[in-house]
Short mmCIF file of C-alpha atoms and ligand atoms in Angstrom, two decimals:
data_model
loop_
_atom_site.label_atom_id
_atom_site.label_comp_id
_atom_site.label_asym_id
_atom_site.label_seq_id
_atom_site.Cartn_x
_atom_site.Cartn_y
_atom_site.Cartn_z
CA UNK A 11 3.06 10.26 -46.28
CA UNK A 12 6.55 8.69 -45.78
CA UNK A 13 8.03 5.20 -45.85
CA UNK A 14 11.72 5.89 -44.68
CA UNK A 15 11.39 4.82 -41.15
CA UNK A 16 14.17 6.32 -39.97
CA UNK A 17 12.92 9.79 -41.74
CA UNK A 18 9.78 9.74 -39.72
CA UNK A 19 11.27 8.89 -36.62
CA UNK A 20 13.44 12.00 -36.85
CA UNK A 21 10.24 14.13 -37.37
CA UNK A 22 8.68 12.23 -34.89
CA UNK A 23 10.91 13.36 -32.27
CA UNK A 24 11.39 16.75 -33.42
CA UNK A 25 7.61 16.90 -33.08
CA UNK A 26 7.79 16.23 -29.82
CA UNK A 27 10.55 18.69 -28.61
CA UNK A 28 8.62 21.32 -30.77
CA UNK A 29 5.85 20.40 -28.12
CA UNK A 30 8.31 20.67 -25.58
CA UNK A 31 8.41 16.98 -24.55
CA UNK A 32 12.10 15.97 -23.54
CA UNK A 33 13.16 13.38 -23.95
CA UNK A 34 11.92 11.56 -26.33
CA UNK A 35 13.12 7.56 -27.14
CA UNK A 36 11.43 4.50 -28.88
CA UNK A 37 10.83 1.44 -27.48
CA UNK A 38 9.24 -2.14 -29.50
CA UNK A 39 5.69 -2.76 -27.80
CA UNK A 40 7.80 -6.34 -26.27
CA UNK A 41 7.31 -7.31 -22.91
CA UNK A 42 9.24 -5.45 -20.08
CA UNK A 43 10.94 -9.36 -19.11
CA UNK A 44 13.29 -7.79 -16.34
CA UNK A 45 10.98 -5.44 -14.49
CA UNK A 46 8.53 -8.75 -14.67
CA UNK A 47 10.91 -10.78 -12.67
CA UNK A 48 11.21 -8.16 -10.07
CA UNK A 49 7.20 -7.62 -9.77
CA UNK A 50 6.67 -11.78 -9.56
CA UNK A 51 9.21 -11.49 -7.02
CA UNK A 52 7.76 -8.73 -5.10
CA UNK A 53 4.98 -10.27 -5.60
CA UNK A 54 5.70 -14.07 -4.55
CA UNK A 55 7.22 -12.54 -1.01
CA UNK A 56 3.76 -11.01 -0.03
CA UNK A 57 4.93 -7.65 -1.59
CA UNK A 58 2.64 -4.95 -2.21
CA UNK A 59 2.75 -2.62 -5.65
CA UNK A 60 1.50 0.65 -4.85
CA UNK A 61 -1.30 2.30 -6.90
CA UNK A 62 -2.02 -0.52 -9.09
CA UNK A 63 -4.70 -3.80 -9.26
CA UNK A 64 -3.84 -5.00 -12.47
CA UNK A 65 -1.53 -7.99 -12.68
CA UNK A 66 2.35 -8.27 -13.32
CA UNK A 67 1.39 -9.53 -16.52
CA UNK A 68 -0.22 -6.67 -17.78
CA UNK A 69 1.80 -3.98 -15.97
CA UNK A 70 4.36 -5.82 -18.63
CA UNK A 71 3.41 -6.87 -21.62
CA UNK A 72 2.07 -3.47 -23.70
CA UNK A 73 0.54 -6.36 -26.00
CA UNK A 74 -2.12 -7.32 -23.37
CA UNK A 75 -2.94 -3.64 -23.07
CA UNK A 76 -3.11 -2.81 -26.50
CA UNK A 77 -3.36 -5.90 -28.99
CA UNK A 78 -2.28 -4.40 -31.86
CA UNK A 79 0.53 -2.27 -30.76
CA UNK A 80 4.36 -2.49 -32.40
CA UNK A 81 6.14 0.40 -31.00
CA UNK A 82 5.75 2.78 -28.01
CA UNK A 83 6.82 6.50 -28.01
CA UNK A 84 8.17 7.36 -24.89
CA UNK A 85 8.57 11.03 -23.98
CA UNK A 86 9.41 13.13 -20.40
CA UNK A 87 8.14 16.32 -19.75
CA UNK A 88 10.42 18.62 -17.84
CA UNK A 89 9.54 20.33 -14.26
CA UNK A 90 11.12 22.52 -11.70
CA UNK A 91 12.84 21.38 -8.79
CA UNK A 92 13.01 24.29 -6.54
CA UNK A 93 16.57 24.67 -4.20
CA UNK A 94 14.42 25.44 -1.21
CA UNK A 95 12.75 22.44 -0.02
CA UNK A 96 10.62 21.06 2.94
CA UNK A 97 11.49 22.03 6.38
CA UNK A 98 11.35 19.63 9.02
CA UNK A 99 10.53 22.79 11.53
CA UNK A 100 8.13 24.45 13.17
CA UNK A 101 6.14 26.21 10.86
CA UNK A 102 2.22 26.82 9.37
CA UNK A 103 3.52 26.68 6.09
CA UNK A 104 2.94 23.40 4.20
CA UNK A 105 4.99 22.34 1.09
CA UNK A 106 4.09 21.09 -2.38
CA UNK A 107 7.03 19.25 -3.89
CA UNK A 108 7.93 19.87 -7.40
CA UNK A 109 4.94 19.42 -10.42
CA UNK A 110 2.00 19.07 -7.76
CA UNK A 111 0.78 22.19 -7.18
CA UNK A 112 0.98 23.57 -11.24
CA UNK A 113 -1.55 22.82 -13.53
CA UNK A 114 -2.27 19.20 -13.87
CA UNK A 115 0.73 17.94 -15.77
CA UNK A 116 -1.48 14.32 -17.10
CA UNK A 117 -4.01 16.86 -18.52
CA UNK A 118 -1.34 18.95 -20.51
CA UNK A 119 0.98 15.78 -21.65
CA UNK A 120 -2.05 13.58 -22.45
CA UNK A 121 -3.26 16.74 -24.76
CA UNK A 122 0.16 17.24 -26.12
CA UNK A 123 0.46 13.55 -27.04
CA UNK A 124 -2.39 13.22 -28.68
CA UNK A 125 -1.09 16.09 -31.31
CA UNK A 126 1.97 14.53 -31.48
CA UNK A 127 -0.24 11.04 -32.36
CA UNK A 128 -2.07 13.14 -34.98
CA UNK A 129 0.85 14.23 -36.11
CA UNK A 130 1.89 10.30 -36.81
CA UNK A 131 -1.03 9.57 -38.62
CA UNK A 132 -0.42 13.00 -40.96
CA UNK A 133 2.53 10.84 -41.93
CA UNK A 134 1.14 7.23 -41.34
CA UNK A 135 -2.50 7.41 -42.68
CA UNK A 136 -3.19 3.87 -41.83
CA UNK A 137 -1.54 4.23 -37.95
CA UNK A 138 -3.54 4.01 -34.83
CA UNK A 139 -2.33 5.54 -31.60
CA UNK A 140 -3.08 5.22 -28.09
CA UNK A 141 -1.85 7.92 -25.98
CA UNK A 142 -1.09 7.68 -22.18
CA UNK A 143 -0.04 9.42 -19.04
CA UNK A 144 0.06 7.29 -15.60
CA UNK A 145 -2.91 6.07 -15.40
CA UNK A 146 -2.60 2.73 -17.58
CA UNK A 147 -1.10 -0.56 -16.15
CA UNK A 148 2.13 -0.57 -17.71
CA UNK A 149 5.46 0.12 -15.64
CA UNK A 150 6.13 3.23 -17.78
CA UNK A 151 9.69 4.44 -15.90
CA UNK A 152 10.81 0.83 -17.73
CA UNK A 153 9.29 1.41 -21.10
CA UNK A 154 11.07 4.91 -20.87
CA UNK A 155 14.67 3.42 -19.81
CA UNK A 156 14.49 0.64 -22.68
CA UNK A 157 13.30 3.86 -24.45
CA UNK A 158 16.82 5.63 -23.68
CA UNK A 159 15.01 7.96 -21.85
CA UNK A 160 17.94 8.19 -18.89
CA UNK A 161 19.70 5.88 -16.11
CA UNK A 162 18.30 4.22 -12.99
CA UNK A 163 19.35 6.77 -10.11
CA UNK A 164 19.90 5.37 -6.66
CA UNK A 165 16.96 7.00 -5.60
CA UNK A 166 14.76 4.95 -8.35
CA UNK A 167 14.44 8.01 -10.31
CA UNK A 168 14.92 7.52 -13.83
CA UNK A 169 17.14 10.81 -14.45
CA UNK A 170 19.00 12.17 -17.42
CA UNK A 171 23.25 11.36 -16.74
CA UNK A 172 23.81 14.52 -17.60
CA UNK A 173 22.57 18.15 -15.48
CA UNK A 174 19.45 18.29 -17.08
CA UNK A 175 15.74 18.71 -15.14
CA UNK A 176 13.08 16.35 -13.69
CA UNK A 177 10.89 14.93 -15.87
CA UNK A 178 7.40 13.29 -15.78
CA UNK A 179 6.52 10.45 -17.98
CA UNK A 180 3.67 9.70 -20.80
CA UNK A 181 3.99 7.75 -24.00
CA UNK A 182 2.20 6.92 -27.84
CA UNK A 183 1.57 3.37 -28.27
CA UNK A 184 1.30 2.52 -31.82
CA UNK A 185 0.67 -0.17 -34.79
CA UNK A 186 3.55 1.58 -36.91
CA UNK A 187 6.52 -0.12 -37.05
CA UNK A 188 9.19 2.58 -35.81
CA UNK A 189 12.90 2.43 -35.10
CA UNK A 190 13.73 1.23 -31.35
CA UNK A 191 16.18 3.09 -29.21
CA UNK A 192 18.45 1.38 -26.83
CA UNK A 193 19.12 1.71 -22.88
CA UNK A 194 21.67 4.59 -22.24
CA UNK A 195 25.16 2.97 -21.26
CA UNK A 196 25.80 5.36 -18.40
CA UNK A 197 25.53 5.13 -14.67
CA UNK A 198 24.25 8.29 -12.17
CA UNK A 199 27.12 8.64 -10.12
CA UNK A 200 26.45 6.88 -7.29
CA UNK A 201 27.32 9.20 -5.16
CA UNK A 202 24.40 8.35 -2.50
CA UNK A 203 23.54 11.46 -1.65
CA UNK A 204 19.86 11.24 -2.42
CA UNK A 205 19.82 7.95 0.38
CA UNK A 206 21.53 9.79 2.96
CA UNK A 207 18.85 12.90 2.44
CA UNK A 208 15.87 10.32 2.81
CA UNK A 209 14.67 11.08 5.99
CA UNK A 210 12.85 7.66 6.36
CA UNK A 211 15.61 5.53 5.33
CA UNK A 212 13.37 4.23 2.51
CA UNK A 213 16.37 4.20 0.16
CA UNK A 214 18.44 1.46 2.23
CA UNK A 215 18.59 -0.43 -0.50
CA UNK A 216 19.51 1.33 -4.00
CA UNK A 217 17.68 1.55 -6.55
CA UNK A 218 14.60 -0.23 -4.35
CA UNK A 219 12.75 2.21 -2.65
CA UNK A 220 10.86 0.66 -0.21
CA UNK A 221 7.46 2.72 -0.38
CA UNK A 222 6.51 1.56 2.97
CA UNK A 223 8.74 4.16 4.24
CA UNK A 224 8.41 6.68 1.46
CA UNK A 225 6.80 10.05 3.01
CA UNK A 226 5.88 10.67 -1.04
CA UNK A 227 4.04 7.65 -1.44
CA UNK A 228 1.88 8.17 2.19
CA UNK A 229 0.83 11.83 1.31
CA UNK A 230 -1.16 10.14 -2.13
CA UNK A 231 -2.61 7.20 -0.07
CA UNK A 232 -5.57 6.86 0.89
CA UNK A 233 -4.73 5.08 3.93
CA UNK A 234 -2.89 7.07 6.81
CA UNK A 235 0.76 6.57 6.90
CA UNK A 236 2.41 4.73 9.88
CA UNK A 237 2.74 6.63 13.49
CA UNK A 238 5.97 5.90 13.64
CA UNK A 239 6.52 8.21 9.90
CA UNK A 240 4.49 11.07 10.51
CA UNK A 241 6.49 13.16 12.77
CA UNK A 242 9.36 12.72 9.43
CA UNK A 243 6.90 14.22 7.51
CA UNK A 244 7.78 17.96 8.62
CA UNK A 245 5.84 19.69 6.61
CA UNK A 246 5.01 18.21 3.08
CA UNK A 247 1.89 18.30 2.15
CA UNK A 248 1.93 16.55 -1.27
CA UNK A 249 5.12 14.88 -2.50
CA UNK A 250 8.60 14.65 -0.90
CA UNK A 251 11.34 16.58 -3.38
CA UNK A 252 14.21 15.61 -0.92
CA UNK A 253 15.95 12.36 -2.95
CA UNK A 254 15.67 14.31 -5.98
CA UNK A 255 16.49 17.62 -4.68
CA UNK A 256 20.30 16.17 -3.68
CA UNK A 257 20.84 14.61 -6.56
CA UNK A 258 23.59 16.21 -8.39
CA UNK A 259 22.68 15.55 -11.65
CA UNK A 260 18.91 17.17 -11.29
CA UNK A 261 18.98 20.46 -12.50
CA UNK A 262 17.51 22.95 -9.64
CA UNK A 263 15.40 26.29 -10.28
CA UNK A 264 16.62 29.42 -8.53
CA UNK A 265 12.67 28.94 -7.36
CA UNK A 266 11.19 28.53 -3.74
CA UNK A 267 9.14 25.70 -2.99
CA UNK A 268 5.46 26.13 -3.00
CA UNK A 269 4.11 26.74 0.33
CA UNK A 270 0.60 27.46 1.60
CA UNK A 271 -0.80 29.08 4.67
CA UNK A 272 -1.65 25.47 6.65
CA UNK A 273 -4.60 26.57 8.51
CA UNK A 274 -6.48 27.83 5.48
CA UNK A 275 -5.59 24.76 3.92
CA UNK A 276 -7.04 22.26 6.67
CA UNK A 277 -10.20 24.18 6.41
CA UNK A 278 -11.31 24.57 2.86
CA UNK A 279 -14.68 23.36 2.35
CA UNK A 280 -15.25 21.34 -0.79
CA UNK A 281 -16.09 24.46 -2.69
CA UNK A 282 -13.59 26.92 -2.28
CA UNK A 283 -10.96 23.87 -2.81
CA UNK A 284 -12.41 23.14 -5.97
CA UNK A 285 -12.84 26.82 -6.92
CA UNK A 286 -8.68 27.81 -6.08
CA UNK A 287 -7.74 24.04 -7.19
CA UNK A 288 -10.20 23.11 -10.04
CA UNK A 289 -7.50 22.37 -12.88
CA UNK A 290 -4.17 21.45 -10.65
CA UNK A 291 -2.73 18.18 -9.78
CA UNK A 292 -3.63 19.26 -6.33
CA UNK A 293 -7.28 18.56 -7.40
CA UNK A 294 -6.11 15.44 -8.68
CA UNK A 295 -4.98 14.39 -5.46
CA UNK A 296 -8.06 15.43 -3.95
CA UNK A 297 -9.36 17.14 -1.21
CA UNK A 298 -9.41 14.93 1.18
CA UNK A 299 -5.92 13.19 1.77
CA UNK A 300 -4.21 16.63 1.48
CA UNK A 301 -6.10 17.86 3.94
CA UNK A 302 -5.41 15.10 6.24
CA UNK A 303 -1.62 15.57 5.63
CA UNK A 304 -2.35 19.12 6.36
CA UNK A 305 -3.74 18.25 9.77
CA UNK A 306 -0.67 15.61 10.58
CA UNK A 307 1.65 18.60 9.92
CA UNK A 308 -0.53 20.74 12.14
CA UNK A 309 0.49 18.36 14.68
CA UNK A 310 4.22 18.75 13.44
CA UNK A 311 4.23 22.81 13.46
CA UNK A 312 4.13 22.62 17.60
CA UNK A 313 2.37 26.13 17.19
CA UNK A 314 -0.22 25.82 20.06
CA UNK A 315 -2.45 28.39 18.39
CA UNK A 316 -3.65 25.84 15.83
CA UNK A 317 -4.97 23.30 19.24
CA UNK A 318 -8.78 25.40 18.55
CA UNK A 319 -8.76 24.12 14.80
CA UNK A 320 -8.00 20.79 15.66
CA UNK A 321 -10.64 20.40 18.14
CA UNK A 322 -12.85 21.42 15.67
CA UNK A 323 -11.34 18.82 12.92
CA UNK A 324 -11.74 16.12 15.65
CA UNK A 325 -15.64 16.54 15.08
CA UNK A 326 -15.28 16.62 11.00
CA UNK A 327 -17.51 14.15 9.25
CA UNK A 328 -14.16 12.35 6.98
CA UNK A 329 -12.95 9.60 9.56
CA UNK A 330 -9.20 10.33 7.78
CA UNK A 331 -9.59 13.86 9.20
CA UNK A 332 -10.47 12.66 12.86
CA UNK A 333 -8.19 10.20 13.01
CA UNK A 334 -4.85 12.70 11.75
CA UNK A 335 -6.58 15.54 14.24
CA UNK A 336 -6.40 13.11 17.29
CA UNK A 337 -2.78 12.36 16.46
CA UNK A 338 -2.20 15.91 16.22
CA UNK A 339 -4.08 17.11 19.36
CA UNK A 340 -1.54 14.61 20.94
CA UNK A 341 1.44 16.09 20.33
CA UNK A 342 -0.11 18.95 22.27
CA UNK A 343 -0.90 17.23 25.34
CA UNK A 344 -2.49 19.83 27.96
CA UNK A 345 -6.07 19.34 30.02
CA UNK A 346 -7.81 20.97 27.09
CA UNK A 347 -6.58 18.54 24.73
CA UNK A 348 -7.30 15.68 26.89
CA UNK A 349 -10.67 16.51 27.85
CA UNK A 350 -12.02 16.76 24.28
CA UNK A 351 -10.27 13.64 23.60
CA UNK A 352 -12.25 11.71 25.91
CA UNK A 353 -15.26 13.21 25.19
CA UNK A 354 -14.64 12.26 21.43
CA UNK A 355 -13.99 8.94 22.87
CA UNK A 356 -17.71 8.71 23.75
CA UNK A 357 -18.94 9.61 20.66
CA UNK A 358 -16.79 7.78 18.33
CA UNK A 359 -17.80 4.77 16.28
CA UNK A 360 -15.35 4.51 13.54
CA UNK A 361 -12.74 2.17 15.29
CA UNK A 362 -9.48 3.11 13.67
CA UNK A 363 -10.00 7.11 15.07
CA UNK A 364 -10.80 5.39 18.29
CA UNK A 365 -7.49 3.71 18.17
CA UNK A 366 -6.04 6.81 17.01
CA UNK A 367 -7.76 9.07 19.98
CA UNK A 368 -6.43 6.06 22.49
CA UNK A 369 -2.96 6.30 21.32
CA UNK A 370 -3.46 10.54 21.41
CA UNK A 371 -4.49 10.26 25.06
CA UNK A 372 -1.39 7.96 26.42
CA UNK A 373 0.67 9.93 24.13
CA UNK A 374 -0.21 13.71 26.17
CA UNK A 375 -0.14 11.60 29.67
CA UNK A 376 3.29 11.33 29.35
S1 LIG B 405 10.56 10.70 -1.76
FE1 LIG B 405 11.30 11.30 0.31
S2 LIG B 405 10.73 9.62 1.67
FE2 LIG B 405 10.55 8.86 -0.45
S3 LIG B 405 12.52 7.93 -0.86
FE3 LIG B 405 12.70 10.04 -1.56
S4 LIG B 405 13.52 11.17 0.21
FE4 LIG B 405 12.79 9.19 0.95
S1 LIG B 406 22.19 11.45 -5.74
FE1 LIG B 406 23.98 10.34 -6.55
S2 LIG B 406 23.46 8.19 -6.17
FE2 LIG B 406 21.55 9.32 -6.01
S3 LIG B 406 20.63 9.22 -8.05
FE3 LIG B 406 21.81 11.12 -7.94
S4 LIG B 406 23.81 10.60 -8.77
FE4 LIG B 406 22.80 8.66 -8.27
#
């Protein structure tokens, strides 16, 4: 045991890089007050914030989440960002952007921050910890910049100023008192590269990505993205990569891009997806939503041999699946297409596909 709180914060950290989780920065358990005017703004102008029901408040304040909290560990877990990215061409290939298609990364950073929590309490007997990886209310990208984790990028990213890799996020929230860090002084380099490379113009504004337009934040919704995105979304399957790919400052991998044969992909039943995806973020995502993407960039490959497969995903039980087929089928256009259509039509009770098989049929008649 140790009372020099500057002494266990160096072992603290060097813990954590010994688990290979860089970097590593401190923050007090105080309330995030500058990322909580922007949310009550967002919020006060009929704004949405994705992938999250709890309230500004506690997306804020780590005391509401955890009473007895003092400090907050913040750490980033490095991934690959591969040179070769999505195509926007005509392929049956589909793309998983960087850390989606490995082994689920909240998995292996909850695990290794829970050792690096029993590693505070070999040193703090009395200290309680409360590990977390993305899927608690707070804003964690802010804890991690009061943290000193990196600098706000242009393309929201919090990145390191310096060529290092892409990171992930988790943290160790705490009831030992610890040594804060402070925000890094440094800029990115403003360089906007990453905005011009958004192929959605989601980064008009910097440092607000509007996730409206964001092609990463419609392949993880539930809800299908807007017509007017989904011919941008070439061929990504899960994730985007291309704001982060031209940043300067990210450190690429001589790596390709993950790719998988499309058709195979569409058509996994429940089963084999959970057999060849049972422990990857790609099962976290789940089966459903990536296979919809899937079919949308069936649509986008223009390879009329794939028309047969989405005739037969125009009859699958998930409406999600009808709905991105029919869009698909009418980028085809052809008798065969429209035929099938209308007989769908018939059939059809869910009323968003029906829309969708509507739009489909105007869209081949021209
Ligand atoms: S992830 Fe893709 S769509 Fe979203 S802001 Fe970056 S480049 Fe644009
Ligand atoms: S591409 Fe340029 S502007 Fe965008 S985050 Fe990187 S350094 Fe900043």
């Amino acid at each position: 045991m140790i009372n020099n709180v500057s002494t266990l914060c160096y072992r603290l950290k060097d813990k954590a890089r010994q688990l290979g989780l860089s970097p590593v920065g401190i923050t007090k358990a105080a309330p995030l007050e500058e990322t909580r005017t922007i949310l009550e703004q967002i919020s006060r102008t009929g704004g949405r914030i994705p992938f999250t029901v709890d309230s500004v408040s506690r997306r804020t304040d780590p005391k509401l989440v955890w009473p007895e909290a003092e400090s907050i560990v913040m750490v980033g877990f490095p991934y690959q960002v591969p040179t070769v990215g999505p195509s926007t061409g005509r392929t049956l290939k589909g793309y998983f952007a960087a850390g989606t298609y490995e082994l689920d990364y909240h998995r292996v950073l909850i695990d290794k921050l829970s050792e690096l929590g029993t590693f505070l309490q070999s040193q703090v007997p009395q200290a309680e910890v409360f590990p977390f990886v993305d899927t608690g209310p707070l804003v964690e990208r802010a804890l991690a910049y009061r943290a000193g984790l990196g600098v706000w990028g242009e393309n929201s990213f919090l990145i390191r100023p310096q060529h290092g890799p892409a990171f992930f996020l988790g943290g160790l929230a705490t009831n030992a008192v610890l040594a804060p860090d402070h925000p890094l002084t440094d800029s990115c380099l403003r360089c906007r590269k990453c905005r011009d490379a958004c192929p959605t113009n989601a980064l008009a504004v910097p440092y607000r990505l509007n996730y409206r337009r964001c092609l990463s934040y419609w392949t993880q919704a539930k809800e299908i993205m807007p017509d007017e995105l989904r011919s941008q979304l070439g061929n990504r399957l899960y994730g985007c990569d291309s704001c982060l790919r031209a940043c300067p400052l990210i450190k690429k991998s001589p790596r390709e891009g993950v790719t998988v044969d499309l058709i195979k992909f569409a058509t996994l039943t429940n089963r084999e997806f959970r057999h060849q995806y049972g422990s990857s973020s790609v099962a976290w995502r789940g089966r459903t939503v990536l296979q919809r993407n899937a079919v949308l960039v069936l649509g986008n490959s223009g390879q009329k041999e794939v028309i047969p497969i989405l005739l037969r995903l125009l009859l699958d039980p998930r409406a999600s699946i009808r709905a991105a087929a029919a869009w698909s089928l009418g980028c085809y256009g052809g008798y065969q297409v429209q035929s099938a259509l209308e007989k769908r039509l018939d059939l059809e009770t869910e009323p968003s596909v029906q829309a969708e098989i509507v739009s489909a049929y105007e869209r081949s008649s021209t």
